[in-house]
CSV table of N, CA and C in Angstrom, one decimal:
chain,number,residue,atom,x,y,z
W,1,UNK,N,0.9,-1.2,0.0
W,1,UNK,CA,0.0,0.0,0.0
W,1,UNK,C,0.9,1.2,0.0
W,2,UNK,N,0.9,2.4,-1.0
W,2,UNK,CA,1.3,3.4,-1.1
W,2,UNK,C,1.1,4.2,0.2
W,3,UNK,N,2.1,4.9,0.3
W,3,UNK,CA,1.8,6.0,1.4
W,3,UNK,C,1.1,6.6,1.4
W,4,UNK,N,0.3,7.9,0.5
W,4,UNK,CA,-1.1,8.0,0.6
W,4,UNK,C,-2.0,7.7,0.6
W,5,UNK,N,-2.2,6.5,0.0
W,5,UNK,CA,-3.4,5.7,0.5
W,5,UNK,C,-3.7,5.0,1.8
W,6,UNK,N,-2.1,4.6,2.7
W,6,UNK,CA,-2.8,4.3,3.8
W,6,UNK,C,-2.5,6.1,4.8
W,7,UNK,N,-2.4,7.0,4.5
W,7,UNK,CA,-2.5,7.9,5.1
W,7,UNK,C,-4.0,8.5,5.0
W,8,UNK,N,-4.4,7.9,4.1
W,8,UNK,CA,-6.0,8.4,4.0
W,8,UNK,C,-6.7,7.1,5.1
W,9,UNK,N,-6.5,5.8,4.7
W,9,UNK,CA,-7.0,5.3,5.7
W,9,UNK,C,-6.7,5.6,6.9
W,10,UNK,N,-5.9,6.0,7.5
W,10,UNK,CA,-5.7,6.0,9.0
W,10,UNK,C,-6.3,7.3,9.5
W,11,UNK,N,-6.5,8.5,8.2
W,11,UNK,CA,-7.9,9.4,8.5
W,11,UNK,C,-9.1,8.5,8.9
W,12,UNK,N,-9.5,8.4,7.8
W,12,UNK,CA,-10.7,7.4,8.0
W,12,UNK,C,-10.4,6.6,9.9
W,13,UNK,N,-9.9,6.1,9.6
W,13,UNK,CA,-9.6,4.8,11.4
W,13,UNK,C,-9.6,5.9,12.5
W,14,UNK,N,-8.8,6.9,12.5
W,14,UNK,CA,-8.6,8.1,13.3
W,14,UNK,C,-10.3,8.8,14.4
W,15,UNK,N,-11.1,8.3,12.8
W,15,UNK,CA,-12.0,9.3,13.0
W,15,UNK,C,-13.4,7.9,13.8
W,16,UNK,N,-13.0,6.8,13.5
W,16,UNK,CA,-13.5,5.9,13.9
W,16,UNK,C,-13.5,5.9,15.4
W,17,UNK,N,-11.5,5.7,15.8
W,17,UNK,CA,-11.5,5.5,17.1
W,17,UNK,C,-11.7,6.8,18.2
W,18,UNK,N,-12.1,8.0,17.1
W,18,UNK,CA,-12.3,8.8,18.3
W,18,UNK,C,-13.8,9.5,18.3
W,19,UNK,N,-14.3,8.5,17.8
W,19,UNK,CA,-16.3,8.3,17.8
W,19,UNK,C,-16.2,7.4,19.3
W,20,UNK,N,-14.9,6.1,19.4
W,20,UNK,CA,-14.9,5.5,20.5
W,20,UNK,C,-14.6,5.6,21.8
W,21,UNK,N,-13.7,6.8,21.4
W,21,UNK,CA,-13.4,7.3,22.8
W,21,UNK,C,-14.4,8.6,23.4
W,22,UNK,N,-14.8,9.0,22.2
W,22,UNK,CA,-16.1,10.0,22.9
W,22,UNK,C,-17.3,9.3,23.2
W,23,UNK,N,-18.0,8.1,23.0
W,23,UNK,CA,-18.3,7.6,23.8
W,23,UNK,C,-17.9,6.7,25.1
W,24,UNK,N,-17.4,6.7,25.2
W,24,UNK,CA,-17.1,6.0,26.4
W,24,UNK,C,-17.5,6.9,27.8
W,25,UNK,N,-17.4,8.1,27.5
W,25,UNK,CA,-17.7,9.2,28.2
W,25,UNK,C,-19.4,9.1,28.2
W,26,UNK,N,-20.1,8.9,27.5
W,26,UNK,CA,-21.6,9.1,27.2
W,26,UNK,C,-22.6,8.3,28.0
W,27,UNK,N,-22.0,7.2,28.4
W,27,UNK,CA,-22.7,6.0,28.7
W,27,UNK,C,-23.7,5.2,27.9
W,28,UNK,N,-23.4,5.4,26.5
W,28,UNK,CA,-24.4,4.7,26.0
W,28,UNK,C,-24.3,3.9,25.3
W,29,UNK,N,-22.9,3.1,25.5
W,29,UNK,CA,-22.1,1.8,25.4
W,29,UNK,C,-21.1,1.4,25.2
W,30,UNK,N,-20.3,0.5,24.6
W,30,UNK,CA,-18.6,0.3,25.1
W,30,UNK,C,-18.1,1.5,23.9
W,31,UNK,N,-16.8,0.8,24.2
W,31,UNK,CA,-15.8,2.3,23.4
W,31,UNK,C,-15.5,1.0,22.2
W,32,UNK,N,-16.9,1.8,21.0
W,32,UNK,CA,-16.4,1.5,19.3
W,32,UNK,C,-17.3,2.5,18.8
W,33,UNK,N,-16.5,2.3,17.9
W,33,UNK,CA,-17.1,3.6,17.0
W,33,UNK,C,-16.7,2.7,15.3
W,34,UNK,N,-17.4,3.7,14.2
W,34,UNK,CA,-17.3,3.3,13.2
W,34,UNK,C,-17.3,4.3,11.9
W,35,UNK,N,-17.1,4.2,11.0
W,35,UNK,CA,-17.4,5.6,9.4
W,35,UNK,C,-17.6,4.6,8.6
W,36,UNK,N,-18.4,5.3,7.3
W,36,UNK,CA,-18.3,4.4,6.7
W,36,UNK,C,-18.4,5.4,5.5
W,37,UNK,N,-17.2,5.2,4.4
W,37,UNK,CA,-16.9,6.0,3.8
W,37,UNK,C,-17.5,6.0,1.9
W,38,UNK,N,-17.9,7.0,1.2
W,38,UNK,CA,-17.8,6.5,-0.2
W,38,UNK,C,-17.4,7.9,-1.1
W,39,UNK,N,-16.7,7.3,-1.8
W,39,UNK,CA,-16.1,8.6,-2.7
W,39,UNK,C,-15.5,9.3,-2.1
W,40,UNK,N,-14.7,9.0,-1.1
W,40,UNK,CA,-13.8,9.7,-0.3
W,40,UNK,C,-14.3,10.7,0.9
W,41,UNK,N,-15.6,10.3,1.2
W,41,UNK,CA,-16.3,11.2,2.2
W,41,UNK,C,-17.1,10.4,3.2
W,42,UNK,N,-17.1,10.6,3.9
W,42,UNK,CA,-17.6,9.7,5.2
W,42,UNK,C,-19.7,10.1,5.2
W,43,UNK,N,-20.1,8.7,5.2
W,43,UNK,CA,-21.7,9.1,4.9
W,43,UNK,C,-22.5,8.6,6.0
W,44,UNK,N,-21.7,7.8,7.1
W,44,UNK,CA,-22.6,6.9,8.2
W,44,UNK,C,-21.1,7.4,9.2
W,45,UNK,N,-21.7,7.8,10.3
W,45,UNK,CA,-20.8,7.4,11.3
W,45,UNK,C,-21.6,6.5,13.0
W,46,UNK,N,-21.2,5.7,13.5
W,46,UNK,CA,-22.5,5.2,14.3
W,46,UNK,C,-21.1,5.0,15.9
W,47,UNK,N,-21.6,4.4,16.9
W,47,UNK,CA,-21.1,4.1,18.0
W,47,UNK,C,-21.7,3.4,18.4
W,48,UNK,N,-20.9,2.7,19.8
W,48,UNK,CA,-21.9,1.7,20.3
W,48,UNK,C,-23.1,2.1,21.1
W,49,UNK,N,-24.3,1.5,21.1
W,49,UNK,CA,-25.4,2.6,21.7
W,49,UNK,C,-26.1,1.4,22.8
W,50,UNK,N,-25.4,0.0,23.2
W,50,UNK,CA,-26.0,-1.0,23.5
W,50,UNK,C,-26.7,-0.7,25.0
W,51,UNK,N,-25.9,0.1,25.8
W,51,UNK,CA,-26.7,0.3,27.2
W,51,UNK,C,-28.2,1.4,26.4
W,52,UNK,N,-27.6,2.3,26.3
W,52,UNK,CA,-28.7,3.7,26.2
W,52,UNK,C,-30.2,3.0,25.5
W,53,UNK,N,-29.8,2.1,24.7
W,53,UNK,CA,-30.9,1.7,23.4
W,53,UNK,C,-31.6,0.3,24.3
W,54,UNK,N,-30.3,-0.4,25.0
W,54,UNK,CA,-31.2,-1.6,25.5
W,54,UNK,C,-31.1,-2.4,24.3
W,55,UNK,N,-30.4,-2.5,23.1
W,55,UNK,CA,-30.7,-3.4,22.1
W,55,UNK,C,-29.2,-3.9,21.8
W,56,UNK,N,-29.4,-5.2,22.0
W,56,UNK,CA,-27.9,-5.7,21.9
W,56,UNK,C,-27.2,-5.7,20.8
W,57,UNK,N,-27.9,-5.9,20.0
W,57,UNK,CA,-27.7,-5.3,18.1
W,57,UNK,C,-26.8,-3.8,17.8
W,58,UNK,N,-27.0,-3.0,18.9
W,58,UNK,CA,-26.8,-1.6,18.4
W,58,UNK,C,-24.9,-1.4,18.8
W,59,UNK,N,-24.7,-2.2,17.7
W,59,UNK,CA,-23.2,-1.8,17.9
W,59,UNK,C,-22.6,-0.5,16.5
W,60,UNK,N,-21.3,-0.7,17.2
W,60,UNK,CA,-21.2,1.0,16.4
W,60,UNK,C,-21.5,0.4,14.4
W,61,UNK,N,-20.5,-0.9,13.8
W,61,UNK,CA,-21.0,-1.1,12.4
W,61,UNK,C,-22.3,-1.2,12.6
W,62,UNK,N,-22.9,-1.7,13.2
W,62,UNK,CA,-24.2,-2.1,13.0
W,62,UNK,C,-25.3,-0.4,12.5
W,63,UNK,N,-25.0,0.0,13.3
W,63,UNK,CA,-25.3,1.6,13.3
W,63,UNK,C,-24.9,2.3,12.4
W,64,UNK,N,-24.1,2.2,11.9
W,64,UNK,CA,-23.1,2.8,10.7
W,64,UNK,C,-23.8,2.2,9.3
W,65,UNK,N,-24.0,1.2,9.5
W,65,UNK,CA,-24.5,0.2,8.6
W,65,UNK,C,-26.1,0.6,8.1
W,66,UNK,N,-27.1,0.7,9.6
W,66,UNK,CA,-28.0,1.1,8.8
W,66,UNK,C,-28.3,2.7,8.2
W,67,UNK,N,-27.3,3.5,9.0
W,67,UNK,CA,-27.0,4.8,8.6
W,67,UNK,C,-27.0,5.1,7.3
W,68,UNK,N,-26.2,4.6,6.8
W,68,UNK,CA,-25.6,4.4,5.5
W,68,UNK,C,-26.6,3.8,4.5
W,69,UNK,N,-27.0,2.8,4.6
W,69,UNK,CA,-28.4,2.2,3.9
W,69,UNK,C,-29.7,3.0,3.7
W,70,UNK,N,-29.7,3.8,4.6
W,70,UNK,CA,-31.1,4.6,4.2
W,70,UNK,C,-30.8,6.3,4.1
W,71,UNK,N,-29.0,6.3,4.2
W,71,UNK,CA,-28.9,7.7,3.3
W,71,UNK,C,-28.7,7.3,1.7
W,72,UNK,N,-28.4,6.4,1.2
W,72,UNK,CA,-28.2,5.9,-0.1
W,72,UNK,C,-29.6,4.5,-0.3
W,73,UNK,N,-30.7,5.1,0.4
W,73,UNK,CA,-31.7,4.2,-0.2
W,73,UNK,C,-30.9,2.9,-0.9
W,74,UNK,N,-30.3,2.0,0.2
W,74,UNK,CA,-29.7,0.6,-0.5
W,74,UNK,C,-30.0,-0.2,0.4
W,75,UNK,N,-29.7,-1.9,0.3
W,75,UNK,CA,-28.9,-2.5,1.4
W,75,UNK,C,-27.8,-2.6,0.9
W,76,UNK,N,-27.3,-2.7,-0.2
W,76,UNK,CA,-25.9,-2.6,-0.8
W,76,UNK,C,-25.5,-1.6,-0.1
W,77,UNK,N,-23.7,-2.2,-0.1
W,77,UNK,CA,-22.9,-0.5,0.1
W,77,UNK,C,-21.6,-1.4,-0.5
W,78,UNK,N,-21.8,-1.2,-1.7
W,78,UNK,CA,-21.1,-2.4,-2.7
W,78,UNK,C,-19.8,-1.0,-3.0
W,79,UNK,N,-20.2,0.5,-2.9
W,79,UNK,CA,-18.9,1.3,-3.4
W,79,UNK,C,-18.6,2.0,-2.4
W,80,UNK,N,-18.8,1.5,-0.9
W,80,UNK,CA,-18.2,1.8,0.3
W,80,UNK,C,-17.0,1.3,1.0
W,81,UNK,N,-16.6,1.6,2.0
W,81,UNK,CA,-15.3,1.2,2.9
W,81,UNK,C,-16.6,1.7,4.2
W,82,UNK,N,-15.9,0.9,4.8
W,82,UNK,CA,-16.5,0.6,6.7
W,82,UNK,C,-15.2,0.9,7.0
W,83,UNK,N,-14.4,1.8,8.2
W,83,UNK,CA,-13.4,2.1,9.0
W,83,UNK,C,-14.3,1.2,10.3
W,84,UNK,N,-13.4,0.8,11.5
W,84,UNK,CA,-14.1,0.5,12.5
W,84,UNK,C,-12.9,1.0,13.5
W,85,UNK,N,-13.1,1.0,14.3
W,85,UNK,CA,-12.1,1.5,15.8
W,85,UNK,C,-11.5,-0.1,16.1
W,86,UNK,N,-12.0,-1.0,16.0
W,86,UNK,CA,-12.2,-2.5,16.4
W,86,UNK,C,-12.4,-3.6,15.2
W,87,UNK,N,-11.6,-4.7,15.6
W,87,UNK,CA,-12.1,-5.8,14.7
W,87,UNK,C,-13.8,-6.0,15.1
W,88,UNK,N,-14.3,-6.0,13.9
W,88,UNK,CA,-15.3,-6.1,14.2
W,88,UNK,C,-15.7,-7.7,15.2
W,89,UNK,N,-17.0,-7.8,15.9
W,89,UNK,CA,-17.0,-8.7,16.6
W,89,UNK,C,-18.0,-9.7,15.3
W,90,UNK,N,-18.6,-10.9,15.4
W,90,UNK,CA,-18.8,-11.9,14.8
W,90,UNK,C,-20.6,-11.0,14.2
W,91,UNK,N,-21.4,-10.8,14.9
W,91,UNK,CA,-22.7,-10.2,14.7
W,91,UNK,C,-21.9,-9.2,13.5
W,92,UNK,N,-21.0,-8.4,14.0
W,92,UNK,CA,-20.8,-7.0,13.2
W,92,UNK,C,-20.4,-7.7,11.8
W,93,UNK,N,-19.6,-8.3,12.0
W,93,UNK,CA,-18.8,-9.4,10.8
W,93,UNK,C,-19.7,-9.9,9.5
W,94,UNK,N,-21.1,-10.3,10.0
W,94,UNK,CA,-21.9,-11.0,9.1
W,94,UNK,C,-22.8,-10.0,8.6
W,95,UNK,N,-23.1,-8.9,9.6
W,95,UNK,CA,-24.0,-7.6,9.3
W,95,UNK,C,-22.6,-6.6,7.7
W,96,UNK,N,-21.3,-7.1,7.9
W,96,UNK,CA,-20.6,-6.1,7.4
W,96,UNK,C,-21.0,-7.0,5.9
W,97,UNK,N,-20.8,-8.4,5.8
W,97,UNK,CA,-20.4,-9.2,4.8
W,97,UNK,C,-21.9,-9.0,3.7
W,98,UNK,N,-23.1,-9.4,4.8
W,98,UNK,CA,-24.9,-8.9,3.8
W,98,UNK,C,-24.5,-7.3,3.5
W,99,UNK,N,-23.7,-6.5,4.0
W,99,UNK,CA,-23.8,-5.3,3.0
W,99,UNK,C,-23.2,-4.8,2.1
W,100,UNK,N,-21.8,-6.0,1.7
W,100,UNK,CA,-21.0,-6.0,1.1
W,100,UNK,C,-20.4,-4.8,0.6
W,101,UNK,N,-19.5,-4.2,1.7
W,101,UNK,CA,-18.5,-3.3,1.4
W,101,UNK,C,-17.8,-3.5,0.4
W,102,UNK,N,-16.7,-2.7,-0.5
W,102,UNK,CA,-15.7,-3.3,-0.9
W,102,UNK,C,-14.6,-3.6,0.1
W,103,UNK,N,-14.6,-2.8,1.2
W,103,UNK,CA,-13.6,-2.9,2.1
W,103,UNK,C,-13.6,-2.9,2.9
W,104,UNK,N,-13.1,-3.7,4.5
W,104,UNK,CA,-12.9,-3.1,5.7
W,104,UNK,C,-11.7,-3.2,6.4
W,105,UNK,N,-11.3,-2.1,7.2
W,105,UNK,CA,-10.3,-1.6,7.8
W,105,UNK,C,-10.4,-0.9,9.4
W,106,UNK,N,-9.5,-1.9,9.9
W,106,UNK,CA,-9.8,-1.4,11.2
W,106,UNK,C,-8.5,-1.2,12.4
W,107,UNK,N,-8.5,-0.6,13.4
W,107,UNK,CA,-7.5,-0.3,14.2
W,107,UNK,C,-7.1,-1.8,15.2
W,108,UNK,N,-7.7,-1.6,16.6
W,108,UNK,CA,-7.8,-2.5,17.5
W,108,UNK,C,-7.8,-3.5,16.8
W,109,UNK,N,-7.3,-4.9,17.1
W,109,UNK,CA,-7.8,-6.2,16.8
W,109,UNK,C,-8.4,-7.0,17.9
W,110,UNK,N,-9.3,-8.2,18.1
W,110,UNK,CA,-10.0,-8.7,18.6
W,110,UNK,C,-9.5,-9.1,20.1
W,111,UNK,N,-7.8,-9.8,19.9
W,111,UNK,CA,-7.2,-9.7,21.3
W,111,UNK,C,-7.1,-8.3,22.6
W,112,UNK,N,-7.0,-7.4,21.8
W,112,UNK,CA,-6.9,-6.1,22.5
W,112,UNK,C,-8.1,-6.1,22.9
W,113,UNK,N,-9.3,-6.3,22.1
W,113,UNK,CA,-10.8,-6.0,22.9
W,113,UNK,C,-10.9,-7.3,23.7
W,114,UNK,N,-10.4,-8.6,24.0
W,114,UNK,CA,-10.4,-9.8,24.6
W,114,UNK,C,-10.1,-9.0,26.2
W,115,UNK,N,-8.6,-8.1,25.8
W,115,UNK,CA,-7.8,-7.8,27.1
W,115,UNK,C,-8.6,-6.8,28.2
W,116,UNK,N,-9.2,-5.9,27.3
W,116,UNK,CA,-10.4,-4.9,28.1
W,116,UNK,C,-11.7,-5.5,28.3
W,117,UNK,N,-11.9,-7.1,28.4
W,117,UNK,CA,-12.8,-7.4,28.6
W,117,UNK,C,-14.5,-8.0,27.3
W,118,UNK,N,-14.0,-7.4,26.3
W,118,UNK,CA,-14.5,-7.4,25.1
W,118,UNK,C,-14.5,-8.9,24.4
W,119,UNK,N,-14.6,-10.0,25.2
W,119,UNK,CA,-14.6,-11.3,24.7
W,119,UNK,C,-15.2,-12.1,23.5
W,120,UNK,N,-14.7,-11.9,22.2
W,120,UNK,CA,-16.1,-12.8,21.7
W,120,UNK,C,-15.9,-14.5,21.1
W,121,UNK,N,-14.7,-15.0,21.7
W,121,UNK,CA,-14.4,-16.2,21.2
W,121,UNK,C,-15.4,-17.2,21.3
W,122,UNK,N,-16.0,-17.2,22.6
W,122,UNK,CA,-16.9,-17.9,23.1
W,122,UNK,C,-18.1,-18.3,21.6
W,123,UNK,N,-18.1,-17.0,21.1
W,123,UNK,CA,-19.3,-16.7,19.9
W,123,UNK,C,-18.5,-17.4,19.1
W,124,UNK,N,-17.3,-17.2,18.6
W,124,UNK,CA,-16.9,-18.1,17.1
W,124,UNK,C,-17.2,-19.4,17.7
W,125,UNK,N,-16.4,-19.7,18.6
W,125,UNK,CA,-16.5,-21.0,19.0
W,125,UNK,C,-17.4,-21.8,19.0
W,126,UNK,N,-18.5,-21.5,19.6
W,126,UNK,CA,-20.3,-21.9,19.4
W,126,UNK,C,-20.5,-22.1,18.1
W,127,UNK,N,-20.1,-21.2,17.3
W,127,UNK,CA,-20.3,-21.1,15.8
W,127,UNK,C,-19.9,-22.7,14.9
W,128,UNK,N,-19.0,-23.2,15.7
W,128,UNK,CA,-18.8,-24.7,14.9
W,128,UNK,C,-19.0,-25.6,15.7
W,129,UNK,N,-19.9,-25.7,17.2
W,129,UNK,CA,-20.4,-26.6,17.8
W,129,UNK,C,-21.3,-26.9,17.1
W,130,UNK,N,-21.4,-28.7,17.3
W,130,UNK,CA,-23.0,-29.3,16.9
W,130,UNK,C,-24.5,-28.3,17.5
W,131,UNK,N,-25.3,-28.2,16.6
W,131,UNK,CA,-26.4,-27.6,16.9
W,131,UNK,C,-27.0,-28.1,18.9
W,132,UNK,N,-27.1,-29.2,18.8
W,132,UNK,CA,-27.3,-29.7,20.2
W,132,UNK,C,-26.4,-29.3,21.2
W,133,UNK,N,-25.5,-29.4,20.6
W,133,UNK,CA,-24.4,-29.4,21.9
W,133,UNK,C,-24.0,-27.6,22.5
W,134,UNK,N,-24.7,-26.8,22.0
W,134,UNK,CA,-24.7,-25.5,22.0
W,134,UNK,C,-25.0,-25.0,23.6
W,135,UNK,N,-24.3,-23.9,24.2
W,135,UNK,CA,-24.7,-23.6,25.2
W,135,UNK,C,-26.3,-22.8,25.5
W,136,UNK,N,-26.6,-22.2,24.4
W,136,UNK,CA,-27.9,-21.9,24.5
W,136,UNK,C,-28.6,-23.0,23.9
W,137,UNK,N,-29.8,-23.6,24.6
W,137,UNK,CA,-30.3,-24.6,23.5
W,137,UNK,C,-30.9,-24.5,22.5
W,138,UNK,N,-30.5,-24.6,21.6
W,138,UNK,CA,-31.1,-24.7,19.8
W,138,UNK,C,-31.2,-25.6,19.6
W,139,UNK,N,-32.8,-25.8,18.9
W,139,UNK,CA,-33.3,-27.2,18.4
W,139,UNK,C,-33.7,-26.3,17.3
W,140,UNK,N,-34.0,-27.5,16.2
W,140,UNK,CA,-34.6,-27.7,15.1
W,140,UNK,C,-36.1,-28.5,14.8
W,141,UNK,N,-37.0,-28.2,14.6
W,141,UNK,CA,-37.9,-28.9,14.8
W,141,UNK,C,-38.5,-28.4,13.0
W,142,UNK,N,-38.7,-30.0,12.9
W,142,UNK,CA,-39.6,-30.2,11.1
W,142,UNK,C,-41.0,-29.8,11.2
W,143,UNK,N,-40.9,-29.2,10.3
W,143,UNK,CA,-42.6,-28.5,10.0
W,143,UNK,C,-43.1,-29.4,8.5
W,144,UNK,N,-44.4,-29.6,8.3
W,144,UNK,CA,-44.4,-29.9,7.1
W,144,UNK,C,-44.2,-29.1,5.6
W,145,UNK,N,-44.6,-27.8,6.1
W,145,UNK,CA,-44.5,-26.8,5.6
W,145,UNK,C,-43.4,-25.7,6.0
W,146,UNK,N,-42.1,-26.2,5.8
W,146,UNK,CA,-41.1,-25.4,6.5
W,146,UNK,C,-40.6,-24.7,5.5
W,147,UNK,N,-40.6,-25.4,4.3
W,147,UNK,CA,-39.6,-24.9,3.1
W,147,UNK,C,-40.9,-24.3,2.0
W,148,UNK,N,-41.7,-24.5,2.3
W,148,UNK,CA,-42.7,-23.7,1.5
W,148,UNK,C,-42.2,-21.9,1.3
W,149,UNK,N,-41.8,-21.3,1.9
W,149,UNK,CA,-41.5,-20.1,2.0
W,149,UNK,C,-40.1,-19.6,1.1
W,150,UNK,N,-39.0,-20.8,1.2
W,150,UNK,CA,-38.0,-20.8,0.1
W,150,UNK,C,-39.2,-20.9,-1.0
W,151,UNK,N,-40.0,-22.3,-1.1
W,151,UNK,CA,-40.2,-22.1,-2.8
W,151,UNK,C,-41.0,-21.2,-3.4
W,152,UNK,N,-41.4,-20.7,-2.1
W,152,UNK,CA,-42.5,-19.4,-2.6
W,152,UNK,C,-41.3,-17.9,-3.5
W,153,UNK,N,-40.1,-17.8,-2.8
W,153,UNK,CA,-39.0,-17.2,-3.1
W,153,UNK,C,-38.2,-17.3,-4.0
W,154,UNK,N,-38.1,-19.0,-4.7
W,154,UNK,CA,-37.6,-19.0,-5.4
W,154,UNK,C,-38.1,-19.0,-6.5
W,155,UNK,N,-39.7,-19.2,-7.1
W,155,UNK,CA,-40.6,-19.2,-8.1
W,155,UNK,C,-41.2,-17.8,-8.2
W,156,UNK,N,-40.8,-16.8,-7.5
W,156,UNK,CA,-40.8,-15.1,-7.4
W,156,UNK,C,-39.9,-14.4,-8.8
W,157,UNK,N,-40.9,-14.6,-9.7
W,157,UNK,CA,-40.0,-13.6,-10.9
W,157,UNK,C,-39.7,-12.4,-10.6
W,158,UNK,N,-40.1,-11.7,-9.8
W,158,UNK,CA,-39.6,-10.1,-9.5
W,158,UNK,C,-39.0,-9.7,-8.3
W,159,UNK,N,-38.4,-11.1,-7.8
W,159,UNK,CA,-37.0,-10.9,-6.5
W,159,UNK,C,-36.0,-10.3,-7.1
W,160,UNK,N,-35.7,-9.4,-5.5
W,160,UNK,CA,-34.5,-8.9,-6.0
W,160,UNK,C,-33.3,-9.6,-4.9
W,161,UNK,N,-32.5,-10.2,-5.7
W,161,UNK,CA,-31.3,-10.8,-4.9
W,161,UNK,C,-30.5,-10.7,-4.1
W,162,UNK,N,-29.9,-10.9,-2.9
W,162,UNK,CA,-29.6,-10.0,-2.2
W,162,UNK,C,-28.7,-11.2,-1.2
């Protein structure tokens, strides 16, 4: 990476991690923050809002995310970059991947948020446990009509793909 190109990203990250550190002051949830940039201008910026909001969802991508989506009437953000303060955690991870950035870039990595407490191994890890064997219990239970709803989706001539 050229030197001004990562000198613009670490604008971009700069501005991330100090979405995170002004909240932390706020109380209205842990210290991340996020931008999310297109055509060289920042169009979503979010924070974590998980105490204030009560919604465990409301992390700073996640917030950034839908920021961004309903200032560019999309769910795409296919000619965006996401900056984060933080690796994102596994929720934020799969919320970043359905919005398909072209890019993400971020400061902190996942150990550093492990060290302040910020744990989310537990989550990957669960993630390749047997369905049963899961610490929360998840069952599966057959319906006769369970997949009706795929074929109703897939025989939809005017879906849009996504």
């Amino acid at each position: 990476m050229e030197e001004k190109e990562l000198e613009m990203h670490k604008k971009f990250l700069a501005e991330a991690v100090k979405l995170a550190q002004e909240n932390v002051g706020t109380g209205r949830g842990g210290p991340f923050g996020a931008v999310i940039v297109k055509d060289g201008e920042i169009i979503a910026r979010g924070s974590n809002q998980v105490l204030s909001t009560q919604d465990p969802t409301m992390h700073a991508e996640v917030s950034a995310i839908r920021q961004a989506c309903a200032k560019l009437h999309s769910f795409d953000l296919k000619d965006c970059v996401i900056y984060s303060s933080c690796e994102p955690c596994p929720m934020c991870l799969g919320a970043i991947y359905w919005a398909r950035p072209k890019a993400l870039y971020f400061a902190a990595d996942q150990h550093t948020a492990a060290k302040h407490g910020f744990d989310d191994k537990f989550i990957y890890d669960e993630i390749a446990v047997p369905v049963e064997e899961r610490k929360i219990k998840t069952v599966c239970i057959a319906l006769d009509n369970q997949e009706r709803p795929f074929e109703q989706w897939t025989a939809k001539e005017d879906k849009v793909q996504y």
